mmCIF file of C-alpha atoms and ligand atoms in Angstrom:
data_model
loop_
_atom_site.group_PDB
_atom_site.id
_atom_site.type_symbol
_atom_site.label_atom_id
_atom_site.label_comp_id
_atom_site.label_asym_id
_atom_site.label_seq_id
_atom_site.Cartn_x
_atom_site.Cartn_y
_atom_site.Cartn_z
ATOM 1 C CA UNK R 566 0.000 0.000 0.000
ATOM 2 C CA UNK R 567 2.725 2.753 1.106
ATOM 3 C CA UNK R 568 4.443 1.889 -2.283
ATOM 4 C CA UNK R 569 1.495 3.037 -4.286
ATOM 5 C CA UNK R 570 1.315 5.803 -2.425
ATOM 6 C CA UNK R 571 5.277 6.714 -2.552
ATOM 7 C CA UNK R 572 5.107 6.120 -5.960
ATOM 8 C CA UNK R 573 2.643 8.793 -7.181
ATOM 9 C CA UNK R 574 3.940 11.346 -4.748
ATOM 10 C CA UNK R 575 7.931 10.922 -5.990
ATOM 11 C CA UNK R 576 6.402 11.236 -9.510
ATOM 12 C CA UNK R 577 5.359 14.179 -9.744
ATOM 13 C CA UNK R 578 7.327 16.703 -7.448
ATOM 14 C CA UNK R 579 9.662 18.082 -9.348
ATOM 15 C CA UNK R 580 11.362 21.717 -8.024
ATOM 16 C CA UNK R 581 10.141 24.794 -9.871
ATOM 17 C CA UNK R 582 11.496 28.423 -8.676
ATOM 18 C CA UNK R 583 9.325 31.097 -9.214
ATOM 19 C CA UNK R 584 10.868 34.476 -10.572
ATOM 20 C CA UNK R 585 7.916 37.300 -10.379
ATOM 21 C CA UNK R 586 7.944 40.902 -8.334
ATOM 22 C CA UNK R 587 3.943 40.810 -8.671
ATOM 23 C CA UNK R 588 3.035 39.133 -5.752
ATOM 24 C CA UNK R 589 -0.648 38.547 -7.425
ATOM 25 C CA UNK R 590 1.296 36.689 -10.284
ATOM 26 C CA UNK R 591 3.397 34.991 -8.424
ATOM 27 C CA UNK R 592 0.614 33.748 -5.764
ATOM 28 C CA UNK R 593 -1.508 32.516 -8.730
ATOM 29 C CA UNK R 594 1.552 30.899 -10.164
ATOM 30 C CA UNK R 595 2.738 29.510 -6.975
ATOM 31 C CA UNK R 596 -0.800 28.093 -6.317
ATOM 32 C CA UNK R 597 -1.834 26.209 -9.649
ATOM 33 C CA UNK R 598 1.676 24.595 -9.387
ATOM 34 C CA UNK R 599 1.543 23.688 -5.875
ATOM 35 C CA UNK R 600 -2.152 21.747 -6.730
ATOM 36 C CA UNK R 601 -0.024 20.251 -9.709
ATOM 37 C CA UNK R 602 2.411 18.604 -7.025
ATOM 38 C CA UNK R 603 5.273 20.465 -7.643
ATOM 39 C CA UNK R 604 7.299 21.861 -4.998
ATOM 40 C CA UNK R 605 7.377 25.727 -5.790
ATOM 41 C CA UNK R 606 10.382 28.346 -4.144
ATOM 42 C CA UNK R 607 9.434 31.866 -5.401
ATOM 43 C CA UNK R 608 11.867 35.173 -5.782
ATOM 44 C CA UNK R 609 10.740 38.495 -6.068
ATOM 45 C CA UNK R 610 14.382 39.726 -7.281
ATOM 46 C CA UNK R 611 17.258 38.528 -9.021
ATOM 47 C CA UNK R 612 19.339 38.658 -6.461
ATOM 48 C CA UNK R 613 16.605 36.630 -4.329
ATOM 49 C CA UNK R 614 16.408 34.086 -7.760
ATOM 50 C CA UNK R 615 20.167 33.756 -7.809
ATOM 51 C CA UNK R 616 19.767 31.995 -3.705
ATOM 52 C CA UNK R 617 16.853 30.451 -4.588
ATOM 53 C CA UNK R 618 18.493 28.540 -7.505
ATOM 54 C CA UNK R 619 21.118 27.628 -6.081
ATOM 55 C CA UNK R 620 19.751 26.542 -3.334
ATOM 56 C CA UNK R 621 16.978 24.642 -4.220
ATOM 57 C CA UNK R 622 18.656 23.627 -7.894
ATOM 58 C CA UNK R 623 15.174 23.605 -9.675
ATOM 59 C CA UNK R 624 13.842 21.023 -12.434
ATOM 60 C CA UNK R 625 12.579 24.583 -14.042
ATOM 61 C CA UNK R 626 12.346 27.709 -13.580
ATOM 62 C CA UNK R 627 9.606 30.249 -14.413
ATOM 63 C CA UNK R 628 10.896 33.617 -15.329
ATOM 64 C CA UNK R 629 9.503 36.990 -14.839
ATOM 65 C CA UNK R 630 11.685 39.331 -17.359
ATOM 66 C CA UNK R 631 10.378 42.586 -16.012
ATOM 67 C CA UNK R 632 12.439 42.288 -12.514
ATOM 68 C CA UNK R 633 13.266 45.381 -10.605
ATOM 69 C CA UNK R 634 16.523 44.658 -9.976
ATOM 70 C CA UNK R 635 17.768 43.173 -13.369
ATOM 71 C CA UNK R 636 17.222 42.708 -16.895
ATOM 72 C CA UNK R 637 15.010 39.398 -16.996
ATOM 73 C CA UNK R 638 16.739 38.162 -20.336
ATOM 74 C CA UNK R 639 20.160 39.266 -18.774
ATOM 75 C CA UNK R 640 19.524 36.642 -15.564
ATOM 76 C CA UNK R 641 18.246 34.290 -18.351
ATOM 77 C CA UNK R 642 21.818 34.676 -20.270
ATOM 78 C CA UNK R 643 23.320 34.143 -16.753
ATOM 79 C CA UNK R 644 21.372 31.147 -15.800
ATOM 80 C CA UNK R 645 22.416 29.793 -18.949
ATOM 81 C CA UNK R 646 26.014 30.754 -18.720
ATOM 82 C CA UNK R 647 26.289 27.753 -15.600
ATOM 83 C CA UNK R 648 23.339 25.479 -16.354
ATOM 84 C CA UNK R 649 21.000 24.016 -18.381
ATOM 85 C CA UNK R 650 17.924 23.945 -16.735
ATOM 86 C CA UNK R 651 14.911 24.647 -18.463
ATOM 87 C CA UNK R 652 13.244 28.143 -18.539
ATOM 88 C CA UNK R 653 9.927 29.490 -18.725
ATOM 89 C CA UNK R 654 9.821 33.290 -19.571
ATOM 90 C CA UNK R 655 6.819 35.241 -18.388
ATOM 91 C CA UNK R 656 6.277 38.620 -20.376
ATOM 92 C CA UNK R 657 4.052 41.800 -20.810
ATOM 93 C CA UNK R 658 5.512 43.238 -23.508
ATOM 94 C CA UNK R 659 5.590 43.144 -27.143
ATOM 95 C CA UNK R 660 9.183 43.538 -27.598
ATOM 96 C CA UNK R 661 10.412 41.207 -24.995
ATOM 97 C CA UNK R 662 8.053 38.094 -27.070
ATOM 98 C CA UNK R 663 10.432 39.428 -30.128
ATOM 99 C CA UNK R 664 13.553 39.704 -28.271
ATOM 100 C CA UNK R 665 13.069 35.678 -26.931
ATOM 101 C CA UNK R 666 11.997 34.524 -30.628
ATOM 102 C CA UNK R 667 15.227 36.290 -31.922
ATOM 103 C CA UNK R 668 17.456 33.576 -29.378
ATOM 104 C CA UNK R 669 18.420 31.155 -31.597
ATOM 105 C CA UNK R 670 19.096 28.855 -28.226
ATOM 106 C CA UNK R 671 17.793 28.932 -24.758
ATOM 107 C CA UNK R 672 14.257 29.843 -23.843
ATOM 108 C CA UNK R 673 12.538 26.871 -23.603
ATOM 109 C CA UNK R 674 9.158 28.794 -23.735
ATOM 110 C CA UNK R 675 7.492 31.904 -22.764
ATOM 111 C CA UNK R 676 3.801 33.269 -21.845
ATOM 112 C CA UNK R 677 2.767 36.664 -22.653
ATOM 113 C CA UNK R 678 0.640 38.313 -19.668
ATOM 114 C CA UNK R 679 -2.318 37.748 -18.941
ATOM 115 C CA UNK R 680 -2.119 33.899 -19.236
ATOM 116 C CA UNK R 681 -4.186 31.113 -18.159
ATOM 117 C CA UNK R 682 -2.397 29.620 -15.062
ATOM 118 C CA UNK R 683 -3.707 26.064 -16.644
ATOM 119 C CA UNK R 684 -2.177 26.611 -19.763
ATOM 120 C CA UNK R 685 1.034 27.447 -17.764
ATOM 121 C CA UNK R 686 1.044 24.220 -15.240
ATOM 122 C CA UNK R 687 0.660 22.210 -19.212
ATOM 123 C CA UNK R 688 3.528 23.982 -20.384
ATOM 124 C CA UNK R 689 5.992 23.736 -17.279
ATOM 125 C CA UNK R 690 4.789 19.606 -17.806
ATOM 126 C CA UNK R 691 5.651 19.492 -21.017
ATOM 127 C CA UNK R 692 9.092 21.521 -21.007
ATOM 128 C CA UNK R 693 9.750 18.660 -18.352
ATOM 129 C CA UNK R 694 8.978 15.878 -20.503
ATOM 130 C CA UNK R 695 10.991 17.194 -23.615
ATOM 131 C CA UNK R 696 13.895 17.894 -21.398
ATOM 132 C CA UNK R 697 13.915 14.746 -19.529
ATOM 133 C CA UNK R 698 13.561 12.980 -23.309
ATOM 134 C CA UNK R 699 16.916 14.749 -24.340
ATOM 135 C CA UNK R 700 20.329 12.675 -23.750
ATOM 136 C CA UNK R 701 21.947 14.722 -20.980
ATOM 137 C CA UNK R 702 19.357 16.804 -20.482
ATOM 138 C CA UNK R 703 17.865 15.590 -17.313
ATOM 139 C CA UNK R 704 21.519 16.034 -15.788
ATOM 140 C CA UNK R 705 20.906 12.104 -14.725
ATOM 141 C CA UNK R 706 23.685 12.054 -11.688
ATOM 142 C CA UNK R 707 25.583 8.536 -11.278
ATOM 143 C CA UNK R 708 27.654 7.471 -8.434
ATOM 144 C CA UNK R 709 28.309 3.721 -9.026
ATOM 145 C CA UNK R 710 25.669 1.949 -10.212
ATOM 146 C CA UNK R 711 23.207 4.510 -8.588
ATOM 147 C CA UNK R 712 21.544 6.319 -11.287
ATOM 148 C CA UNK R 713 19.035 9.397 -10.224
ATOM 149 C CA UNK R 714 17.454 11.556 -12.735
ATOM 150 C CA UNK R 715 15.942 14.820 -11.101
ATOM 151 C CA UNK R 716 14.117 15.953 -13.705
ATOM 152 C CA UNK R 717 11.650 12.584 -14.461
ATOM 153 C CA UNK R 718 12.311 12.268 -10.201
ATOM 154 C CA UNK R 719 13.532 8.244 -10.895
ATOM 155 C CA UNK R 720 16.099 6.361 -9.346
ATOM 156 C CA UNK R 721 18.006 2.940 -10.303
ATOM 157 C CA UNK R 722 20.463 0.755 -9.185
ATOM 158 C CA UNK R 723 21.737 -1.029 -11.744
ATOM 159 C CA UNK R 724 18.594 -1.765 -14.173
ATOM 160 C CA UNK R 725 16.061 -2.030 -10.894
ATOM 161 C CA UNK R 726 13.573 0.887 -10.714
ATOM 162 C CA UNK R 727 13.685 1.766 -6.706
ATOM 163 C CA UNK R 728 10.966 3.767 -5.834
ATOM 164 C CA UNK R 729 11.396 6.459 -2.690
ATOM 165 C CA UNK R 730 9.495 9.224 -0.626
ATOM 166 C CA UNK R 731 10.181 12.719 -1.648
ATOM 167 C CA UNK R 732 12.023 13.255 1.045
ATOM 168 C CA UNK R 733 14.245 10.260 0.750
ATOM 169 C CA UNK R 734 14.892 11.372 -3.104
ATOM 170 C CA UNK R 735 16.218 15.026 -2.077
ATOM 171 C CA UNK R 736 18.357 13.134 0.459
ATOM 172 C CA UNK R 737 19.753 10.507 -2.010
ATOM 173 C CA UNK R 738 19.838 13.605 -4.775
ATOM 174 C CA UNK R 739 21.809 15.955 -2.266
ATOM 175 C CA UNK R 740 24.601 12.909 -1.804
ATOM 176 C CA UNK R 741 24.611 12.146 -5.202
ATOM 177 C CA UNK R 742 25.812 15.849 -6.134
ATOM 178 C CA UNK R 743 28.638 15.702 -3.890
ATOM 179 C CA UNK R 744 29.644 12.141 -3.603
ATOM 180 C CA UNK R 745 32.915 11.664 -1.324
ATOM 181 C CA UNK R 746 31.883 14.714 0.421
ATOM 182 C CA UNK R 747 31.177 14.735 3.913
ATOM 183 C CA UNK R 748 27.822 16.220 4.662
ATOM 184 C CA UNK R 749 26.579 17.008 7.900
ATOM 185 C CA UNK R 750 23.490 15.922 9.939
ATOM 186 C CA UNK R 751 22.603 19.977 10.003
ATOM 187 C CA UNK R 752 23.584 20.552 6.069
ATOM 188 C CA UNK R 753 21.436 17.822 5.148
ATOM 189 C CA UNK R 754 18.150 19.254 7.100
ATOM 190 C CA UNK R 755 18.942 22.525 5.493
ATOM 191 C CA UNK R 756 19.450 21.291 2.086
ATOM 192 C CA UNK R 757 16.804 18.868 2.141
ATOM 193 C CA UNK R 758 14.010 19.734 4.972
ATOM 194 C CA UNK R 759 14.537 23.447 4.775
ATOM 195 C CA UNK R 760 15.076 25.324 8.120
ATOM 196 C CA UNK R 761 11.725 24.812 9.759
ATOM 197 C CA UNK R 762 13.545 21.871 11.770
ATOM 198 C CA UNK R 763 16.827 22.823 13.624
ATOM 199 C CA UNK R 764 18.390 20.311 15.844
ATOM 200 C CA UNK R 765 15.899 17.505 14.594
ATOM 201 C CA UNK R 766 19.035 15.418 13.578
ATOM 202 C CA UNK R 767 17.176 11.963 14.349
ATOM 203 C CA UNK R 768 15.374 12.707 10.860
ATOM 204 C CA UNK R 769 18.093 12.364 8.801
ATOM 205 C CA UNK R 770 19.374 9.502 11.066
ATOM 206 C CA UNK R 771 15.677 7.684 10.066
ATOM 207 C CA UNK R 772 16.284 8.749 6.308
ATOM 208 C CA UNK R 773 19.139 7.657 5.408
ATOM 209 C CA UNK R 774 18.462 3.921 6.951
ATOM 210 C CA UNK R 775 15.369 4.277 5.077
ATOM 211 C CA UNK R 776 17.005 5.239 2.301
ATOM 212 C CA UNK R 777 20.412 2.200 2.862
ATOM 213 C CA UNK R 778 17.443 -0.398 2.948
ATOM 214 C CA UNK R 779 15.843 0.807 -0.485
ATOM 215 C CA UNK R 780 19.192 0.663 -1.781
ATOM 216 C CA UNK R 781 20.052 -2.589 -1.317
ATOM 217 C CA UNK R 782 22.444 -4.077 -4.273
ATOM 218 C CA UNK R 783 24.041 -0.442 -4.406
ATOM 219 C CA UNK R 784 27.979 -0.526 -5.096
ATOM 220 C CA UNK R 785 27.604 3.396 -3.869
ATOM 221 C CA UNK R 786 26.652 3.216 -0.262
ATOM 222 C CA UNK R 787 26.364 5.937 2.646
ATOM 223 C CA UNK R 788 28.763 5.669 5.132
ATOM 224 C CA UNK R 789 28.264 7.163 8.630
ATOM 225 C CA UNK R 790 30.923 9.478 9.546
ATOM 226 C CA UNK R 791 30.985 9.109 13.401
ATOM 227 C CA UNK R 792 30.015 12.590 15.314
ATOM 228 C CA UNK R 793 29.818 14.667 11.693
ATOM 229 C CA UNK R 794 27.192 12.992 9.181
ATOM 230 C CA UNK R 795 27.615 10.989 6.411
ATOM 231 C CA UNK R 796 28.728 10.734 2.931
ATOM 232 C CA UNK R 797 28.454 8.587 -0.083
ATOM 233 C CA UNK R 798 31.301 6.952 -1.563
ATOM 234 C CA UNK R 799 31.634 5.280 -4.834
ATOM 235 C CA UNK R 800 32.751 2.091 -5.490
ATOM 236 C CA UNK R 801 36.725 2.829 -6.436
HETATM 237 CA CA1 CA Y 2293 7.451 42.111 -13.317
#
């Protein structure tokens, strides 16, 4: 029963920041993606969307390119300039539509304002399912023969599909990005629960065995480093 369950949540919850200053735009935004099941950070700035991605490392990001702070397509060009995650652009003018049709690469698609927030959740879906059908494109991340894609939210070892919880995917994900690392008990909360939980250490301690016993047959595994955390190593 649980595994049904786990298995439609992990599906679908992708990370999407939010880049808007109109906090009616961004709330309506924010809210038809949240019912979608995706897990939404919003910035009001570019400097706030700068933290934000980095932070949370988004499936996709929706982009405002009337910021107050910045030139949306500039951010765009910067985003771009260090990864390749998919972009939606979100526009009210005229000239901004014909600046993003002039890019020969990059925007992966763009609204003009108003927009249906429907139409918008279809679109963010099926920029997800385009870049997750591209070779490379779903920056897949593989430590041994532990394979996790963010962007279609599935993990392998070896050829065996291994379903997990959300949170138990963020974990795995956050390892997987810095394998050999040691992370802490505290740096995995904050990377993974957010900081609405300080000192609640035993969380990650119940995570990661969760996590050890879904990955049985894994030549990565997640060794406890005693009084710090843990960290994954790869088979050498
Ligand atoms: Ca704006």
């Amino acid at each position: 029963m649980r595994d049904g369950i786990t298995l439609s949540i992990s599906a679908m919850t992708a990370r999407i920041v939010i880049v808007e200053d109109d906090p009616s735009v961004a709330e309506l935004v924010t809210l038809y993606l949240r019912n979608a099941e995706f897990i939404v950070a919003h910035a009001r700035t570019a400097a706030e969307a700068r933290t934000k991605i980095e932070e949370t490392k988004p499936a996709l990001i929706v982009l405002d390119l009337g910021l107050p702070d910045a030139n949306g397509l500039d951010l765009f060009h910067e985003i771009r300039g260090h990864a390749d995650t998919p972009v939606l652009a979100l526009t009210a003018r005229a000239e901004d539509v014909q600046k993003i049709e002039a890019l020969e690469s990059g925007m992966d698609d763009y609204m003009t304002k108003p927009f249906n927030p429907k139409e918008l959740v279809a679109r963010v879906r099926a920029v997800l399912r385009r870049v997750a059908g591209m070779p490379g494109g779903g920056r897949t991340l593989i430590v041994g023969n532990v394979r996790i894609d963010p962007a279609r939210h599935e993990v392998h070892v070896g050829d065996r599909p291994v379903s997990l919880r959300a949170k138990e995917f963020e974990l795995l994900e956050a390892f997987c990005r810095q394998p050999g690392i040691v992370l802490t008990r505290d740096r995995l909360l904050e990377d993974v629960w957010g900081f609405a939980y300080p000192g609640e250490t035993r969380t990650v301690d119940v995570h990661v065995k969760q996590l050890r016993d879904k990955l049985t047959g894994a030549d990565a595994k997640i060794e406890t480093v005693w009084g710090v955390g843990y960290k994954l190593v790869a088979p050498s």
